[in-house]
PDB file of C-alpha atoms in Angstrom:
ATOM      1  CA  UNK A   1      56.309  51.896  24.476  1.00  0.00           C
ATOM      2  CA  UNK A   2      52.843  51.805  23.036  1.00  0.00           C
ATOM      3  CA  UNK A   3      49.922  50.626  25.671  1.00  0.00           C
ATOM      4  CA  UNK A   4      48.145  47.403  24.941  1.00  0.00           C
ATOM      5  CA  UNK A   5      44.713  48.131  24.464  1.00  0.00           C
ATOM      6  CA  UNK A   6      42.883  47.718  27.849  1.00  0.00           C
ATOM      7  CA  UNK A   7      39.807  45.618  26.625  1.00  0.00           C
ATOM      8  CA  UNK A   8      38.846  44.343  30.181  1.00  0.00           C
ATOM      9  CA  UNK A   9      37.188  47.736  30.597  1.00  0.00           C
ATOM     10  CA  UNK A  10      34.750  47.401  27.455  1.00  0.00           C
ATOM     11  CA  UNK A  11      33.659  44.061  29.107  1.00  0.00           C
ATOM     12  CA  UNK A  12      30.693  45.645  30.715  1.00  0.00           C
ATOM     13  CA  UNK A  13      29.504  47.792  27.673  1.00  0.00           C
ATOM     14  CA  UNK A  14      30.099  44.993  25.527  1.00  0.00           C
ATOM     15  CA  UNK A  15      27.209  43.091  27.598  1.00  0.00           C
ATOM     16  CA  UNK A  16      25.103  45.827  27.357  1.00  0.00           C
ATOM     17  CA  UNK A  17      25.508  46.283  23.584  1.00  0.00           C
ATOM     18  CA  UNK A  18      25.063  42.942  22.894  1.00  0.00           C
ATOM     19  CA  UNK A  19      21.836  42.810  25.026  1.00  0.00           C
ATOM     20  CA  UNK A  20      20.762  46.275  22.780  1.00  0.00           C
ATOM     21  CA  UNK A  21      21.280  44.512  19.581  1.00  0.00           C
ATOM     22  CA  UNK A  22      19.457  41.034  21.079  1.00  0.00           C
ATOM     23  CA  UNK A  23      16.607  43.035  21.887  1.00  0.00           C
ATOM     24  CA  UNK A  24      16.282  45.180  18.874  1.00  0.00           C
ATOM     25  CA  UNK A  25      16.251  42.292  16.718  1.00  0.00           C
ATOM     26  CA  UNK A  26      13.946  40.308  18.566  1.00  0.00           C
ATOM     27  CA  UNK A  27      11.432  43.949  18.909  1.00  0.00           C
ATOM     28  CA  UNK A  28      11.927  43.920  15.129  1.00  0.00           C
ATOM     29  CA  UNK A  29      11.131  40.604  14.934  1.00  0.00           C
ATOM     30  CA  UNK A  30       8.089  40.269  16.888  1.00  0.00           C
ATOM     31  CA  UNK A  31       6.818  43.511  14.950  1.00  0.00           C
ATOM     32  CA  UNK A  32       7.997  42.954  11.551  1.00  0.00           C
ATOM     33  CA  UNK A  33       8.338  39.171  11.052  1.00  0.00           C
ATOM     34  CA  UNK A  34      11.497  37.625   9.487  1.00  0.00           C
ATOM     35  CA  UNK A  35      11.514  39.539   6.173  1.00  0.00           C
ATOM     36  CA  UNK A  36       9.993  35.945   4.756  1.00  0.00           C
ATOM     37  CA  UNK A  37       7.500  34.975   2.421  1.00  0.00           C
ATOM     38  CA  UNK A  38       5.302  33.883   3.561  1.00  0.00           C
ATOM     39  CA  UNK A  39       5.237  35.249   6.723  1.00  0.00           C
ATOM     40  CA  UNK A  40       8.192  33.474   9.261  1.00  0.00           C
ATOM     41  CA  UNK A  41       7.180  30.221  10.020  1.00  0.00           C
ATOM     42  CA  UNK A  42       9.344  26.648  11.078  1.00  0.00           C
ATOM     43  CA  UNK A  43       8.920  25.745   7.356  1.00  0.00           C
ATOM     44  CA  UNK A  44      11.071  28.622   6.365  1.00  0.00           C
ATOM     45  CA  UNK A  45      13.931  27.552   8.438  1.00  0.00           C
ATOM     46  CA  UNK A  46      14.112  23.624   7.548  1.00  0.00           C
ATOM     47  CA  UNK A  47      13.963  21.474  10.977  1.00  0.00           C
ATOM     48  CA  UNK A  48      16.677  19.534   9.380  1.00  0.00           C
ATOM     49  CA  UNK A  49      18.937  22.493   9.332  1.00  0.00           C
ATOM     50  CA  UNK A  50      17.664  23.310  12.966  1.00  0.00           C
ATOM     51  CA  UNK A  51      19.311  19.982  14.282  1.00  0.00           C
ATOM     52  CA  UNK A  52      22.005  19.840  12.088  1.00  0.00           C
ATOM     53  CA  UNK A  53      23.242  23.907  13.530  1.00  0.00           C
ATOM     54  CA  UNK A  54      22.274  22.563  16.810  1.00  0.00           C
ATOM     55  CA  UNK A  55      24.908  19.462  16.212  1.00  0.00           C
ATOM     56  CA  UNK A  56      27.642  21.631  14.982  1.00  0.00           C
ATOM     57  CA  UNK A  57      27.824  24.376  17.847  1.00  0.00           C
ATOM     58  CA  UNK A  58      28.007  21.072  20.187  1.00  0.00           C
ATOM     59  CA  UNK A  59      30.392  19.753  18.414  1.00  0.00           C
ATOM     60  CA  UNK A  60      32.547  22.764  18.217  1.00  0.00           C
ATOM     61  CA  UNK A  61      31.965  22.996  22.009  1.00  0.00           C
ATOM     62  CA  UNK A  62      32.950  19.508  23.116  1.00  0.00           C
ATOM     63  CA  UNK A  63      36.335  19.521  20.774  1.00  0.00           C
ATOM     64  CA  UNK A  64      37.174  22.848  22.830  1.00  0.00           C
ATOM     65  CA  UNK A  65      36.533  21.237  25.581  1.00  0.00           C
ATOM     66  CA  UNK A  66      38.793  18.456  24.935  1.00  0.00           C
ATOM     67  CA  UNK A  67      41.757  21.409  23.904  1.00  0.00           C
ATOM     68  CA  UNK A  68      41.081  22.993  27.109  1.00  0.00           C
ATOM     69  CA  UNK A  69      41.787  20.153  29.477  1.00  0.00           C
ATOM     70  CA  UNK A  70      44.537  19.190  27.209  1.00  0.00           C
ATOM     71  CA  UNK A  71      46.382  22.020  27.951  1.00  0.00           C
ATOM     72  CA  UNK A  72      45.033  23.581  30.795  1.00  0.00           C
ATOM     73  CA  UNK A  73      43.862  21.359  32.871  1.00  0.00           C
ATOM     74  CA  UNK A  74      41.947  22.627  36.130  1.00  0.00           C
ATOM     75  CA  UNK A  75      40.834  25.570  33.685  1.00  0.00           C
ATOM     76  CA  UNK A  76      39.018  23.526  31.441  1.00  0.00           C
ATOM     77  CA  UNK A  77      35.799  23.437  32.777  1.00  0.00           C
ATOM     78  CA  UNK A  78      35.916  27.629  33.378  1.00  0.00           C
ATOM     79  CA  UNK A  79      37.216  28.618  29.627  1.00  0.00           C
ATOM     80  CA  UNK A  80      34.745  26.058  28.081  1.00  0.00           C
ATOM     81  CA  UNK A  81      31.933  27.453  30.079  1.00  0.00           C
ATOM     82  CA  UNK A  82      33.124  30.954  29.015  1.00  0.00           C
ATOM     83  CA  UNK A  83      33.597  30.436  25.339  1.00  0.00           C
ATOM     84  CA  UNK A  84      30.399  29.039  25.578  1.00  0.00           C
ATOM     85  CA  UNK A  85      28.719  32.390  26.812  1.00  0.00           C
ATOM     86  CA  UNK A  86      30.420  33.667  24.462  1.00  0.00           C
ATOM     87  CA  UNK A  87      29.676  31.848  21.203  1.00  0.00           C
ATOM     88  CA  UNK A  88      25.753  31.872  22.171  1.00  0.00           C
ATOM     89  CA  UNK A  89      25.934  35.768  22.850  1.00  0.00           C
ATOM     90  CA  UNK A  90      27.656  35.867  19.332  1.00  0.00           C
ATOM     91  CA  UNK A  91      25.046  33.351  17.696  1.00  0.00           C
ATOM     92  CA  UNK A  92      22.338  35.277  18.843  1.00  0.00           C
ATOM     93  CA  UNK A  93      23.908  38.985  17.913  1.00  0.00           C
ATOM     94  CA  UNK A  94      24.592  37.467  14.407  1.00  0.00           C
ATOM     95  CA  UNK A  95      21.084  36.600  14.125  1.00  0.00           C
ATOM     96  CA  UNK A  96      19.637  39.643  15.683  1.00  0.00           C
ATOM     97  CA  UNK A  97      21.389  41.745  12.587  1.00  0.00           C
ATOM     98  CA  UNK A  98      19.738  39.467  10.296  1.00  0.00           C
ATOM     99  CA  UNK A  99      16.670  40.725  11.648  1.00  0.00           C
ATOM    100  CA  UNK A 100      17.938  44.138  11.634  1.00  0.00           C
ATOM    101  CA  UNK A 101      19.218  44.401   8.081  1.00  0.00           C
ATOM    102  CA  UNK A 102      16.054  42.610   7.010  1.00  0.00           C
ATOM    103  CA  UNK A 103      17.453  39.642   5.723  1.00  0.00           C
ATOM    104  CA  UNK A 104      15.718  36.835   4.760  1.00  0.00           C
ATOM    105  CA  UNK A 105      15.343  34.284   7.654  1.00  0.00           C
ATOM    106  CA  UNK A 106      16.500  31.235   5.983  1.00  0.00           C
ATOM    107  CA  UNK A 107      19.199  28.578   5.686  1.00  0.00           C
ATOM    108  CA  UNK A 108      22.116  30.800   4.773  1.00  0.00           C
ATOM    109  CA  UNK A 109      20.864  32.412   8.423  1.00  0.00           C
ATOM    110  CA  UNK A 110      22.645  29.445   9.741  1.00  0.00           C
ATOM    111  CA  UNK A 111      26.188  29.781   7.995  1.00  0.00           C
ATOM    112  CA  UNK A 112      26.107  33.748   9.000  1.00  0.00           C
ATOM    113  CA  UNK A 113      25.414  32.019  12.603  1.00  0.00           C
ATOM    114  CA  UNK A 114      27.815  29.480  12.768  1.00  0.00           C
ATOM    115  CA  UNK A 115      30.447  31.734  11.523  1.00  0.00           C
ATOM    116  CA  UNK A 116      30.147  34.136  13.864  1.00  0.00           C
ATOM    117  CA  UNK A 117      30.089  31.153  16.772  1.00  0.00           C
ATOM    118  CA  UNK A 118      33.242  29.754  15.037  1.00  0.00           C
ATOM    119  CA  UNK A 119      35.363  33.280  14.989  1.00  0.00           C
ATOM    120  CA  UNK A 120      33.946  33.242  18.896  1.00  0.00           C
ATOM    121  CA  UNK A 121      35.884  30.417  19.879  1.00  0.00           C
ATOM    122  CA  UNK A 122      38.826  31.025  17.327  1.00  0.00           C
ATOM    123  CA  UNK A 123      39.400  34.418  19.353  1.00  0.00           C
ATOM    124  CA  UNK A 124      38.922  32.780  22.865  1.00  0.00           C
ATOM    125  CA  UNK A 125      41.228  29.879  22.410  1.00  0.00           C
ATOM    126  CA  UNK A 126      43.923  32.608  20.872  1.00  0.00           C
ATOM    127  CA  UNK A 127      43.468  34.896  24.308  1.00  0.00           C
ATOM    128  CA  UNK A 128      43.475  31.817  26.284  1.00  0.00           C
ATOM    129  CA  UNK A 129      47.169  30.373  24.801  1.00  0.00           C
ATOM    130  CA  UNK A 130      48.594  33.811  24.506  1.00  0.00           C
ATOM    131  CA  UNK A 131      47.419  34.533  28.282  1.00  0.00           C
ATOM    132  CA  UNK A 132      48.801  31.116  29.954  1.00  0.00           C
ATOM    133  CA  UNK A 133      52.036  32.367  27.449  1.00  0.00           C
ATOM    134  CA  UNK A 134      52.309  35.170  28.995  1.00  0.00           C
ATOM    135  CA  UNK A 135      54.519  35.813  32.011  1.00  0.00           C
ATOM    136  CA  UNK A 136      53.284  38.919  34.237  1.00  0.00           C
ATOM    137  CA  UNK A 137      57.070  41.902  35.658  1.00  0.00           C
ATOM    138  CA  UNK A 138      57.388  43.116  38.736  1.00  0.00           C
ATOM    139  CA  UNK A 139      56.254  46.232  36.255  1.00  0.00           C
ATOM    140  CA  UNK A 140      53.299  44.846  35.166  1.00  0.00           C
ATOM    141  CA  UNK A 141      51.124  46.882  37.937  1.00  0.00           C
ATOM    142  CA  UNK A 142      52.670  49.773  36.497  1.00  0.00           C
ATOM    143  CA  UNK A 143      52.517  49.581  32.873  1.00  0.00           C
ATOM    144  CA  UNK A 144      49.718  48.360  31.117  1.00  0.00           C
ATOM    145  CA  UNK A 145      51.372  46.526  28.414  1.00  0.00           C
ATOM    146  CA  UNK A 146      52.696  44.139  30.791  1.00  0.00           C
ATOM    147  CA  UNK A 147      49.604  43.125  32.662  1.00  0.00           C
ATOM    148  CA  UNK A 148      48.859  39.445  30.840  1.00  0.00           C
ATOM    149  CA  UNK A 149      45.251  39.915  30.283  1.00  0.00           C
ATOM    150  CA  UNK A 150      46.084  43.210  28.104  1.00  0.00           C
ATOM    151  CA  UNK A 151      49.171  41.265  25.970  1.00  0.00           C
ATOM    152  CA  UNK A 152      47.075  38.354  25.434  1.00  0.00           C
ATOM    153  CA  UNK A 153      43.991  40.241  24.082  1.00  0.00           C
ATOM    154  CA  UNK A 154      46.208  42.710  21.976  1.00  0.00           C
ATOM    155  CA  UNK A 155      47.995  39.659  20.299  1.00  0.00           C
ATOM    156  CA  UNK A 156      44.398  38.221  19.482  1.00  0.00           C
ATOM    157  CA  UNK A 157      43.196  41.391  18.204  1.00  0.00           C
ATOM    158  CA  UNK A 158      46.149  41.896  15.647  1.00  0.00           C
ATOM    159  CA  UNK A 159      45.259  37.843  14.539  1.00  0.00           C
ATOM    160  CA  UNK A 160      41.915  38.554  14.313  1.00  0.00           C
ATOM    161  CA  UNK A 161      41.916  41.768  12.400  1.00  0.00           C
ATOM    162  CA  UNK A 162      43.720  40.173   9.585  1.00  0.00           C
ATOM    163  CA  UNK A 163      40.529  37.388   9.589  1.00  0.00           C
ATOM    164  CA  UNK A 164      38.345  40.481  10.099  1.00  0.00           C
ATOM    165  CA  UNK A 165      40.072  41.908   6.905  1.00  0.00           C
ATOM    166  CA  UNK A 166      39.925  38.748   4.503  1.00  0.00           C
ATOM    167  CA  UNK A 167      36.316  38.571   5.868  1.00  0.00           C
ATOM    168  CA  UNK A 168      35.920  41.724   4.336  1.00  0.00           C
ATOM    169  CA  UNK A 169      37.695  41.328   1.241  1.00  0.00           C
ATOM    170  CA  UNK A 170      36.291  37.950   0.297  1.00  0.00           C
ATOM    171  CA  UNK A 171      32.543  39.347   1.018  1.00  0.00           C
ATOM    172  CA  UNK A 172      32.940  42.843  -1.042  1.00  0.00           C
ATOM    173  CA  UNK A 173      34.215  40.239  -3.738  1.00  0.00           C
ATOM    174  CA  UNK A 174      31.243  37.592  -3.349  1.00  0.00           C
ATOM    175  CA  UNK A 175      29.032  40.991  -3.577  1.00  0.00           C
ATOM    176  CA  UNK A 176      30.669  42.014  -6.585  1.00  0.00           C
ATOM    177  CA  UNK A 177      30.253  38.943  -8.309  1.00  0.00           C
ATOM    178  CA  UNK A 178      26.724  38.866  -7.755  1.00  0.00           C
ATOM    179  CA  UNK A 179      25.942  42.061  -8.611  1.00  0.00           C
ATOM    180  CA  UNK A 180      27.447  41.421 -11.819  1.00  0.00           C
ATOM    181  CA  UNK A 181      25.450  38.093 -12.170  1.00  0.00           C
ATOM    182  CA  UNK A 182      22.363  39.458 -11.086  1.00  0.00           C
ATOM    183  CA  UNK A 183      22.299  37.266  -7.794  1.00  0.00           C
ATOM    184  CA  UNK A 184      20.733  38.917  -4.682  1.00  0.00           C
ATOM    185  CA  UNK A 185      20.954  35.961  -2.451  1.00  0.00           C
ATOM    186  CA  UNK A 186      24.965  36.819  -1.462  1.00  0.00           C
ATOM    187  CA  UNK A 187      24.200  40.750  -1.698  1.00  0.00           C
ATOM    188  CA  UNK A 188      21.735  40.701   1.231  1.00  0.00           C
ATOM    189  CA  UNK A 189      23.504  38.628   3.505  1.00  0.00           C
ATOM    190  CA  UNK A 190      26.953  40.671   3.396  1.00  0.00           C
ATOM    191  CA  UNK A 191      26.077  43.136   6.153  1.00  0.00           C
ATOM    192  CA  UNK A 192      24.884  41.343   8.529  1.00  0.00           C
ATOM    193  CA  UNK A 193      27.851  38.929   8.591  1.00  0.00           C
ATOM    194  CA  UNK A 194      30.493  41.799   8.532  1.00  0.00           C
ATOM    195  CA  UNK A 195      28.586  43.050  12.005  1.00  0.00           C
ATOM    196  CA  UNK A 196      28.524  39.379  13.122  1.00  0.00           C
ATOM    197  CA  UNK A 197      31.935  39.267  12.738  1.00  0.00           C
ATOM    198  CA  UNK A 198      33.060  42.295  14.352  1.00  0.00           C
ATOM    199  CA  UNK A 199      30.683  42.031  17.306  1.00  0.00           C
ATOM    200  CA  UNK A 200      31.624  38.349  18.093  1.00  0.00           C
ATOM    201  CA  UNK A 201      35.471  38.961  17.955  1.00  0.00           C
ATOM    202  CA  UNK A 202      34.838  42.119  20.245  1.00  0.00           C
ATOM    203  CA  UNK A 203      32.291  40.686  22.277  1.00  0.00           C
ATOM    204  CA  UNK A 204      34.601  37.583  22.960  1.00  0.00           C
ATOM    205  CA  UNK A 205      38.231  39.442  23.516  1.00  0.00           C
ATOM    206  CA  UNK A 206      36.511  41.612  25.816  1.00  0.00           C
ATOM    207  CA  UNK A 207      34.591  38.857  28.372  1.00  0.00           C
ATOM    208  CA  UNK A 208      37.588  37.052  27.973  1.00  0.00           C
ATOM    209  CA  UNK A 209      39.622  39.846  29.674  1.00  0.00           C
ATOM    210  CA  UNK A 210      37.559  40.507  32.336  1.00  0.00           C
ATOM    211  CA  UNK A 211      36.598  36.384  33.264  1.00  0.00           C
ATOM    212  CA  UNK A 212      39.607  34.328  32.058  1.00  0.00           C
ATOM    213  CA  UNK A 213      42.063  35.392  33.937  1.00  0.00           C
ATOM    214  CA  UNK A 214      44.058  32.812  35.919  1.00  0.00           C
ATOM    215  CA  UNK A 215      43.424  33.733  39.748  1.00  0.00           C
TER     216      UNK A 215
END
């Protein structure tokens, strides 16, 4: 039998590349300015659009919330607070490889943000149902496979790889497109959201194995 793959141990290297790419971004940042014109200001990301982000990621939150002590009860409060962690860790890696790939801070830095804080809590509230699904052997100290944490973020990866994959597909195409229509607007922005949405999914599977595991 094949081995589930142990993300629990990536948890720790997952916080530290996250922190990496947070700090780059924000070094680049504070050194090269927001790739705007002019240079990054408030006026270039609309205060509007500010509130309106803001009022989406608690929205998200609080219906996940509601899910979570639907169905799990006295574990609410602990995955809410952990998809939390990770949704803002994803937010703020997403907007870090704006920076990175010099990409114009804007408005569509918002929907690259968002995205990657929706896949965030798409993959956590997969591990989460597949974990409380999963029922631990008397073998599950000795094979891997069996232990629930490993299952649970093994049947989220397989889900998520298939979003990871249309992801892909449905950006190359948008890229295409534009390239053909002479529109550089999609063509700068497809990079950074492919690493948004790798990091988040990985970034989230792997906290979630190592802090949302029923005691």
């Amino acid at each position: 039998m094949k081995k589930s793959v142990n993300l629990k141990s990536f948890s720790r290297f997952s916080f530290i590349g996250a922190g990496v790419v947070i700090l780059v971004g924000l070094v680049m940042f504070l050194i090269m300015g927001g790739n705007t014109v002019p240079m990054y200001t408030t006026a270039n990301l609309s205060i509007s659009m500010f509130i309106k982000a803001f009022v989406a990621a608690l929205l998200v939150w609080a219906l996940s919330l509601g899910y979570y002590a639907c169905f799990y009860k006295k574990l609410a409060l602990k995955y809410s607070l952990i998809s939390l962690v990770c949704s803002v860790v994803s937010g703020l890696m997403s907007l870090a490889f704006i920076v990175i790939c010099r990409a114009p801070l804007g408005n569509f830095t918002f929907a690259v943000m968002l995205f990657s804080v929706v896949l965030s809590y798409i993959s956590f509230t997969l591990f989460v149902r597949y974990l409380n699904d999963a029922k631990p052997t008397r073998k599950s100290k000795a094979n891997d496979e069996e232990i629930p944490e490993n299952k649970a973020s093994q049947r989220t990866l397989k889900v998520m790889l298939y979003v990871l994959l249309f992801t892909v597909v449905g950006l190359a195409g948008a890229f295409a497109v534009s390239m053909i229509f002479g529109s550089t607007v999609l063509c700068i922005y497809v990079l950074p959201t492919i690493l948004s949405a790798v990091a988040a999914v990985v970034f989230t599977l792997s906290v979630s194995s190592a802090f949302a595991v029923k005691k």
